[in-house]
Short mmCIF file of C-alpha atoms and ligand atoms in Angstrom, two decimals:
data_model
loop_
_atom_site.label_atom_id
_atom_site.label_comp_id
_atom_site.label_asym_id
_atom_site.label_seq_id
_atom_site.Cartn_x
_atom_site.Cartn_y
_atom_site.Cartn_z
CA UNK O 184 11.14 -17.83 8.02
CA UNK O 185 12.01 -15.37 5.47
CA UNK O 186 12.66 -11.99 7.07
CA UNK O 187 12.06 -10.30 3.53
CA UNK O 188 8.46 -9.08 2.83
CA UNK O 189 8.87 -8.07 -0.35
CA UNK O 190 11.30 -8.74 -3.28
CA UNK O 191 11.96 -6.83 -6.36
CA UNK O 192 14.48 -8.49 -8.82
CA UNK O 193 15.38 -6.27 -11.98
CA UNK O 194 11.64 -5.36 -12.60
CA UNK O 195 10.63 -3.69 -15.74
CA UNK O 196 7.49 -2.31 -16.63
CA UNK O 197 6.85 -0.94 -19.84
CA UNK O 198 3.97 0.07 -21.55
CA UNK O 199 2.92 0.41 -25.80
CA UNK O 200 6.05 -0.56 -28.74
CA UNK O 201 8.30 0.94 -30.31
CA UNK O 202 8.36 4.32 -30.57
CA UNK O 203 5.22 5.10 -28.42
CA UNK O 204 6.92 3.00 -25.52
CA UNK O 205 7.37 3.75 -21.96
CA UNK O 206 9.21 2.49 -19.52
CA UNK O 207 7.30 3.04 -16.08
CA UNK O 208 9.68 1.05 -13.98
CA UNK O 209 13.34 0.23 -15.30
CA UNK O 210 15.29 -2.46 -13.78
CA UNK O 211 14.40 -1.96 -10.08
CA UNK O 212 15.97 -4.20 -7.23
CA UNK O 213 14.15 -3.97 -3.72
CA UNK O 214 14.22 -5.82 -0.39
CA UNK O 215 11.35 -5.08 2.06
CA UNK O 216 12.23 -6.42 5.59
CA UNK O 217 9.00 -7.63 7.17
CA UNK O 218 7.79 -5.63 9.85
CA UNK O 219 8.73 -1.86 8.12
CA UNK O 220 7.03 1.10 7.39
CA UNK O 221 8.55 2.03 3.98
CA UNK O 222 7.44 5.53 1.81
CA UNK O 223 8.09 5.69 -1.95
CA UNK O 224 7.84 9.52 -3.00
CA UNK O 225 9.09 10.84 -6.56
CA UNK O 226 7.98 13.06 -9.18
CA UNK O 227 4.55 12.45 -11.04
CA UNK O 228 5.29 9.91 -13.83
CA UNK O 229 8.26 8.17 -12.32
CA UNK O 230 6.43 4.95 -11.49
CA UNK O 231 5.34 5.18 -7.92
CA UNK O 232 2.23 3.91 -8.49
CA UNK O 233 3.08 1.32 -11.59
CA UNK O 234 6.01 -0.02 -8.26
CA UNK O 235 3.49 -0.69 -5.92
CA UNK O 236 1.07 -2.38 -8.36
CA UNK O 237 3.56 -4.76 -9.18
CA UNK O 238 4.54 -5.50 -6.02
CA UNK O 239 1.55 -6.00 -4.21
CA UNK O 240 0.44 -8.20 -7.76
CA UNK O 241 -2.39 -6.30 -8.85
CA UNK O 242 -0.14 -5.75 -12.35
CA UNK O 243 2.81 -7.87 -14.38
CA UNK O 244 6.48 -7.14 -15.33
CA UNK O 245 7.43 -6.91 -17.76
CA UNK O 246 10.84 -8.20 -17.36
CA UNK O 247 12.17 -8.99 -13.47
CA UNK O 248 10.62 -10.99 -10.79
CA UNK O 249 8.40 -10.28 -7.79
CA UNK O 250 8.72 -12.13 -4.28
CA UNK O 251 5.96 -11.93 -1.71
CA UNK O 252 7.74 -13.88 1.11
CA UNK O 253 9.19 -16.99 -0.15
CA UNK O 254 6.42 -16.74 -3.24
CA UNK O 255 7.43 -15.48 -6.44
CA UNK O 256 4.40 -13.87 -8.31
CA UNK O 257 5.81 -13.57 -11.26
CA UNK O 258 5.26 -16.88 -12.92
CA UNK O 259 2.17 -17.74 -11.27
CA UNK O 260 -1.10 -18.21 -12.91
CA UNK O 261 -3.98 -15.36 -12.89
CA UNK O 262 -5.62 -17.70 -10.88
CA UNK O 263 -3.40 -18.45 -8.08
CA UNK O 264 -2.79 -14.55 -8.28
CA UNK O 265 -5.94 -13.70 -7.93
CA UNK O 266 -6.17 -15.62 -4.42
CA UNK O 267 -3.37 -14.50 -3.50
CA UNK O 268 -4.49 -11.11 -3.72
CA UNK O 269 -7.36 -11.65 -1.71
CA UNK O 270 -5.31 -13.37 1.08
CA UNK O 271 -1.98 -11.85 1.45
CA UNK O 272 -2.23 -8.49 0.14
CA UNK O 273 -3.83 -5.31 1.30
CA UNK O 274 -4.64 -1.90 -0.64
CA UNK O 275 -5.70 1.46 0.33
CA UNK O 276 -6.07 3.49 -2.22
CA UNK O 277 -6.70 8.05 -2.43
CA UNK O 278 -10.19 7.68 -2.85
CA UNK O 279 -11.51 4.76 -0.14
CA UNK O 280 -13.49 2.38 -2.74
CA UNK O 281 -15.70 1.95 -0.48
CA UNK O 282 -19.45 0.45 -1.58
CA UNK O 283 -21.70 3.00 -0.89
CA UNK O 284 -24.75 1.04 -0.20
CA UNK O 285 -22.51 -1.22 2.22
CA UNK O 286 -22.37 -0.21 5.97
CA UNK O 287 -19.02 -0.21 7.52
CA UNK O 288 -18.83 -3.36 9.16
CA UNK O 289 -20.08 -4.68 5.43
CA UNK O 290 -17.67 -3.24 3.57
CA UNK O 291 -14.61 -4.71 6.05
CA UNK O 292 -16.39 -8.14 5.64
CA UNK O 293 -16.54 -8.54 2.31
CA UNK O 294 -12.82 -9.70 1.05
CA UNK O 295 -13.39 -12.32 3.43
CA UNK O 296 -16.63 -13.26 1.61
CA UNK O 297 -15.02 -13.10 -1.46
CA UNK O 298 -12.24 -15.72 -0.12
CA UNK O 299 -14.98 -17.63 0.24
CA UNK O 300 -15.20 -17.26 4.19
CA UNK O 301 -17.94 -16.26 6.56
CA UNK O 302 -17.01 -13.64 8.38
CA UNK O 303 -17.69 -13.66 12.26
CA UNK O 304 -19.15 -10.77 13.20
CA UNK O 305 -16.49 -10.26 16.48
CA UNK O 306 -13.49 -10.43 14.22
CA UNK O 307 -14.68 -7.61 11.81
CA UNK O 308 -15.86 -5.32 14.81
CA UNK O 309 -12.37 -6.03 16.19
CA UNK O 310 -10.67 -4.28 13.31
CA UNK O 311 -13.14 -1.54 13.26
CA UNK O 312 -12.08 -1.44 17.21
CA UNK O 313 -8.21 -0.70 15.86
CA UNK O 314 -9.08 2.03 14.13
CA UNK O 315 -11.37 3.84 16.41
CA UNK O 316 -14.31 3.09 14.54
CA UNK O 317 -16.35 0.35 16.22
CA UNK O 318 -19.42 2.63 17.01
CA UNK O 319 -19.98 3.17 13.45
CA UNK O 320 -20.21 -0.34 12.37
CA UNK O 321 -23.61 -0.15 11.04
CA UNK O 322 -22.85 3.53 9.02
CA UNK O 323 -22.87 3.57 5.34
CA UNK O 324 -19.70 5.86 3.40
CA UNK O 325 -21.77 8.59 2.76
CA UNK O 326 -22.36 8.92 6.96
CA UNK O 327 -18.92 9.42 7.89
CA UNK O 328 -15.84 11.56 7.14
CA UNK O 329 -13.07 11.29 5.09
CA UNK O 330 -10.42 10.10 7.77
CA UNK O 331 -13.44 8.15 8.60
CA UNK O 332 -13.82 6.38 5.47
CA UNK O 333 -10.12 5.89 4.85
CA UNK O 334 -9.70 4.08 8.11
CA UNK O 335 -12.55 1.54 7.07
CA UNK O 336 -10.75 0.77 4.11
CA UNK O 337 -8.09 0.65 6.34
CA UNK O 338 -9.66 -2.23 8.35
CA UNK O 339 -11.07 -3.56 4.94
CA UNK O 340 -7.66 -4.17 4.35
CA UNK O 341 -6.11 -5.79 7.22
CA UNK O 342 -9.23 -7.80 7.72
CA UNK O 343 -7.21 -10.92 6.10
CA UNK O 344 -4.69 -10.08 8.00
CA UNK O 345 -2.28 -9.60 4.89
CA UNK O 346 1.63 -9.99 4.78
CA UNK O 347 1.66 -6.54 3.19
CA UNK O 348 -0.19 -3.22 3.11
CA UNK O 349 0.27 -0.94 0.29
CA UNK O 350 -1.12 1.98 -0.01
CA UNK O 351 -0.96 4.84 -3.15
CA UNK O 352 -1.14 8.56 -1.34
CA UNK O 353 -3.90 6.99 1.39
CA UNK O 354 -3.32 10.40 2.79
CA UNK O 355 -3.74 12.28 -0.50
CA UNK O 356 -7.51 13.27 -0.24
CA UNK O 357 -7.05 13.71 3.80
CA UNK O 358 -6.55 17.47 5.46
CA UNK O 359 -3.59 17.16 7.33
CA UNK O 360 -4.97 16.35 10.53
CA UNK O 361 -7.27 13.90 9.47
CA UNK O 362 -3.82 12.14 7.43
CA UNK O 363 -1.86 12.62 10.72
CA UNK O 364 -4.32 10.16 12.41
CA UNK O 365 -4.26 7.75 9.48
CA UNK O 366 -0.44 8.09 9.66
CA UNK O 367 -0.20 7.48 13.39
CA UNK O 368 -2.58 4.76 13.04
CA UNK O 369 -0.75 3.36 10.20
CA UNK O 370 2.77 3.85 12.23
CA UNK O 371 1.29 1.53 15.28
CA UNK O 372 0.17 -1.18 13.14
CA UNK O 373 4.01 -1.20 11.88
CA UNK O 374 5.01 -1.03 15.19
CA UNK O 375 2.88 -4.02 16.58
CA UNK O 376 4.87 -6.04 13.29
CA UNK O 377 2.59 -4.88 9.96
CA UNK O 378 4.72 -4.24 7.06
CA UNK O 379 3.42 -1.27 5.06
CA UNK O 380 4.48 0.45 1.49
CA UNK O 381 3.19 3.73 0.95
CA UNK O 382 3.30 5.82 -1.92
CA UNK O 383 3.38 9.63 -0.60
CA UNK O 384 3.81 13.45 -2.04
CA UNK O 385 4.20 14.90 1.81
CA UNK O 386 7.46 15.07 3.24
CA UNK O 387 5.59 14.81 6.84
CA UNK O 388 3.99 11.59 5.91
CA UNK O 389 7.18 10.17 4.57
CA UNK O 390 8.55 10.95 8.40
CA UNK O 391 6.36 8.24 9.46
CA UNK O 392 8.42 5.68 8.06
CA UNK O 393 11.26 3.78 8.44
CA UNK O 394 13.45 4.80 5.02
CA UNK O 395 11.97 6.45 1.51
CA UNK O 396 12.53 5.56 -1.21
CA UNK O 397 13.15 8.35 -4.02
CA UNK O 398 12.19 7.26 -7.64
CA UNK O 399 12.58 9.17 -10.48
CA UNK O 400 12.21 7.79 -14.21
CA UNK O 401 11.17 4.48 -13.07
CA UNK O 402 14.55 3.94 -11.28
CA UNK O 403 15.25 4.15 -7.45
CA UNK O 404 17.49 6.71 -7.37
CA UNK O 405 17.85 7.22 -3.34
CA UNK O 406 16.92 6.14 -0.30
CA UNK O 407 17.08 8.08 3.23
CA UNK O 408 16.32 5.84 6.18
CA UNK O 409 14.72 7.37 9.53
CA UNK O 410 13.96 10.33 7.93
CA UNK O 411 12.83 13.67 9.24
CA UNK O 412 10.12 15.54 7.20
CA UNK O 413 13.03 18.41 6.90
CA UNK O 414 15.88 15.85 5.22
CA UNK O 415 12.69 14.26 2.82
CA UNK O 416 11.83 18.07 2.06
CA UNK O 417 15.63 18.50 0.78
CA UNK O 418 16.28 15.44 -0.74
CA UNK O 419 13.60 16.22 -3.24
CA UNK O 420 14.06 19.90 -3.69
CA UNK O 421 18.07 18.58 -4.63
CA UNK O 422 16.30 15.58 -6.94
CA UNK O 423 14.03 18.42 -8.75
CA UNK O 424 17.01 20.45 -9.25
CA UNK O 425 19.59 17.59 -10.65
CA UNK O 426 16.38 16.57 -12.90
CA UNK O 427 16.86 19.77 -14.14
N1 ADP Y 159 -1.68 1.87 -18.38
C1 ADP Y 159 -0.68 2.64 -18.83
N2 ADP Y 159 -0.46 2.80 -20.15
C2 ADP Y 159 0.54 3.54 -20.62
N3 ADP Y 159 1.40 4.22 -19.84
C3 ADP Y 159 1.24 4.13 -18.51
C4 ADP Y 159 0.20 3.34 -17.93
N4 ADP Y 159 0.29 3.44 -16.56
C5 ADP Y 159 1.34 4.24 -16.32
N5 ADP Y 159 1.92 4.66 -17.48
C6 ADP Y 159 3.09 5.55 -17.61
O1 ADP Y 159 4.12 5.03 -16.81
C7 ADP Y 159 4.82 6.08 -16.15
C8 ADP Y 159 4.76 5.86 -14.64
O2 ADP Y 159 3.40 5.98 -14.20
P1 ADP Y 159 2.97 5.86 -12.67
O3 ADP Y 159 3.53 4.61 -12.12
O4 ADP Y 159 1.50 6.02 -12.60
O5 ADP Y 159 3.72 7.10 -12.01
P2 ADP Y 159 3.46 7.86 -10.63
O6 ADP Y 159 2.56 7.01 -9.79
O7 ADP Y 159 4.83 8.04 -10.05
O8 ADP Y 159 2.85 9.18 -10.98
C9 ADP Y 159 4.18 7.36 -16.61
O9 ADP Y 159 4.93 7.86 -17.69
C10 ADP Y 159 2.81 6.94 -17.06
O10 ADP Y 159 2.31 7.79 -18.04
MG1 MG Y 160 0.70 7.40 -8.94
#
């Protein structure tokens, strides 16, 4: 079995020609060992979000290859990615996407629906069960709370039971207690073998992880592992000052 999740070879992203050209991601290298909790933090613009799109397949390199286990995405057909999406990937995103007119236990359903499964109704209330929210199965969006709503697209997510869980800032539109619970929640899942990539601004989110990852200009320019929120706090007051 391969013990790397993810796999980043020399991936370039770059958007427009010429002179109107940027370079979102330049020439980045990553391992992912399965079973980690890693946070990518970085100045706005320096390709957190284009890094984790790429990775998790949901955009192209333009130069580099992606690994998802012992599958290289890059190279495969829109086709094949597309399922693969559906099967071995999970996304949360700052705002939950959820369907409004869906209830809960709808909304977690439905990527198995659109893998073409029927979902049993004990497996989806299971994942609502991990995270706390099997009493408000039949609630629509609008009904709950904002931790509430991120931790159905939470279980929307892991419903396939993916290889990977990405999320950009799932903690971003949360008050901080609310994102503590999504972090802790998100920190057990890692523990019990989930491999997670989150994109974060907090330095107390980034805590929750095994090692961040500091980008800046589409490079990864450092990496702390078992950080504290204090030495994530420092590293990127030293990166905003050396950008200077
Ligand atoms: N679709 C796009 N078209 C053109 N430029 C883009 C596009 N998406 C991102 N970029 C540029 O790529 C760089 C990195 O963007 P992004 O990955 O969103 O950064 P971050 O998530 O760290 O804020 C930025 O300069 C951004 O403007
Ligand atoms: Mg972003």
């Amino acid at each position: 079995m391969n013990h790397t999740a993810v796999r980043l070879r020399s991936v370039t992203r770059s958007y427009g020609r010429n002179t109107g050209a940027v370079t979102a991601l330049d020439g980045v290298c990553l391992d992912v060992p399965r079973g980690t909790f890693t946070a990518v933090m970085g100045p706005s613009g320096s390709g957190k979000s284009t890094l984790l799109q790429c990775a998790a397949g949901l955009d192209r390199p333009t130069a580099g290859q992606v690994f998802l286990g012992d599958t290289e995405l890059t190279g495969l057909s829109e086709r094949k990615l597309t399922l693969l999406r559906r099967t071995r990937i999970g996304f949360v995103f700052q705002a939950f996407n959820l369907l409004p007119a869906l209830t809960a236990e709808q909304n977690v359903a439905l990527p198995l629906r659109l893998a073409g499964r029927r979902p049993k109704r004990a497996e989806v209330l299971d994942v609502l069960e991990r995270v706390g929210l099997r009493e408000r199965a039949g609630h629509r969006p609008g009904e709950l709370s904002g931790g509430q709503q991120q931790r159905v697209a939470l279980a929307r997510a892991l419903i396939t039971r993916p290889d990977v869980l990405f999320g950009d800032e799932p903690t971003g539109a949360l008050d901080s207690t609310t994102g503590r619970q999504v972090l802790t929640l998100l920190r057990t899942m890692v523990d019990d073998g989930q491999t997670v990539i989150m994109v974060t601004h907090d330095p107390v989110a980034a805590s929750y992880a095994d090692r961040v990852l500091f980008l800046a200009d589409g490079r990864v320019r450092d990496e702390l592992p078992d950080p504290s929120a204090e030495q994530v706090a420092a590293r990127m007051t030293r990166m905003a000052v050396a950008s200077c």
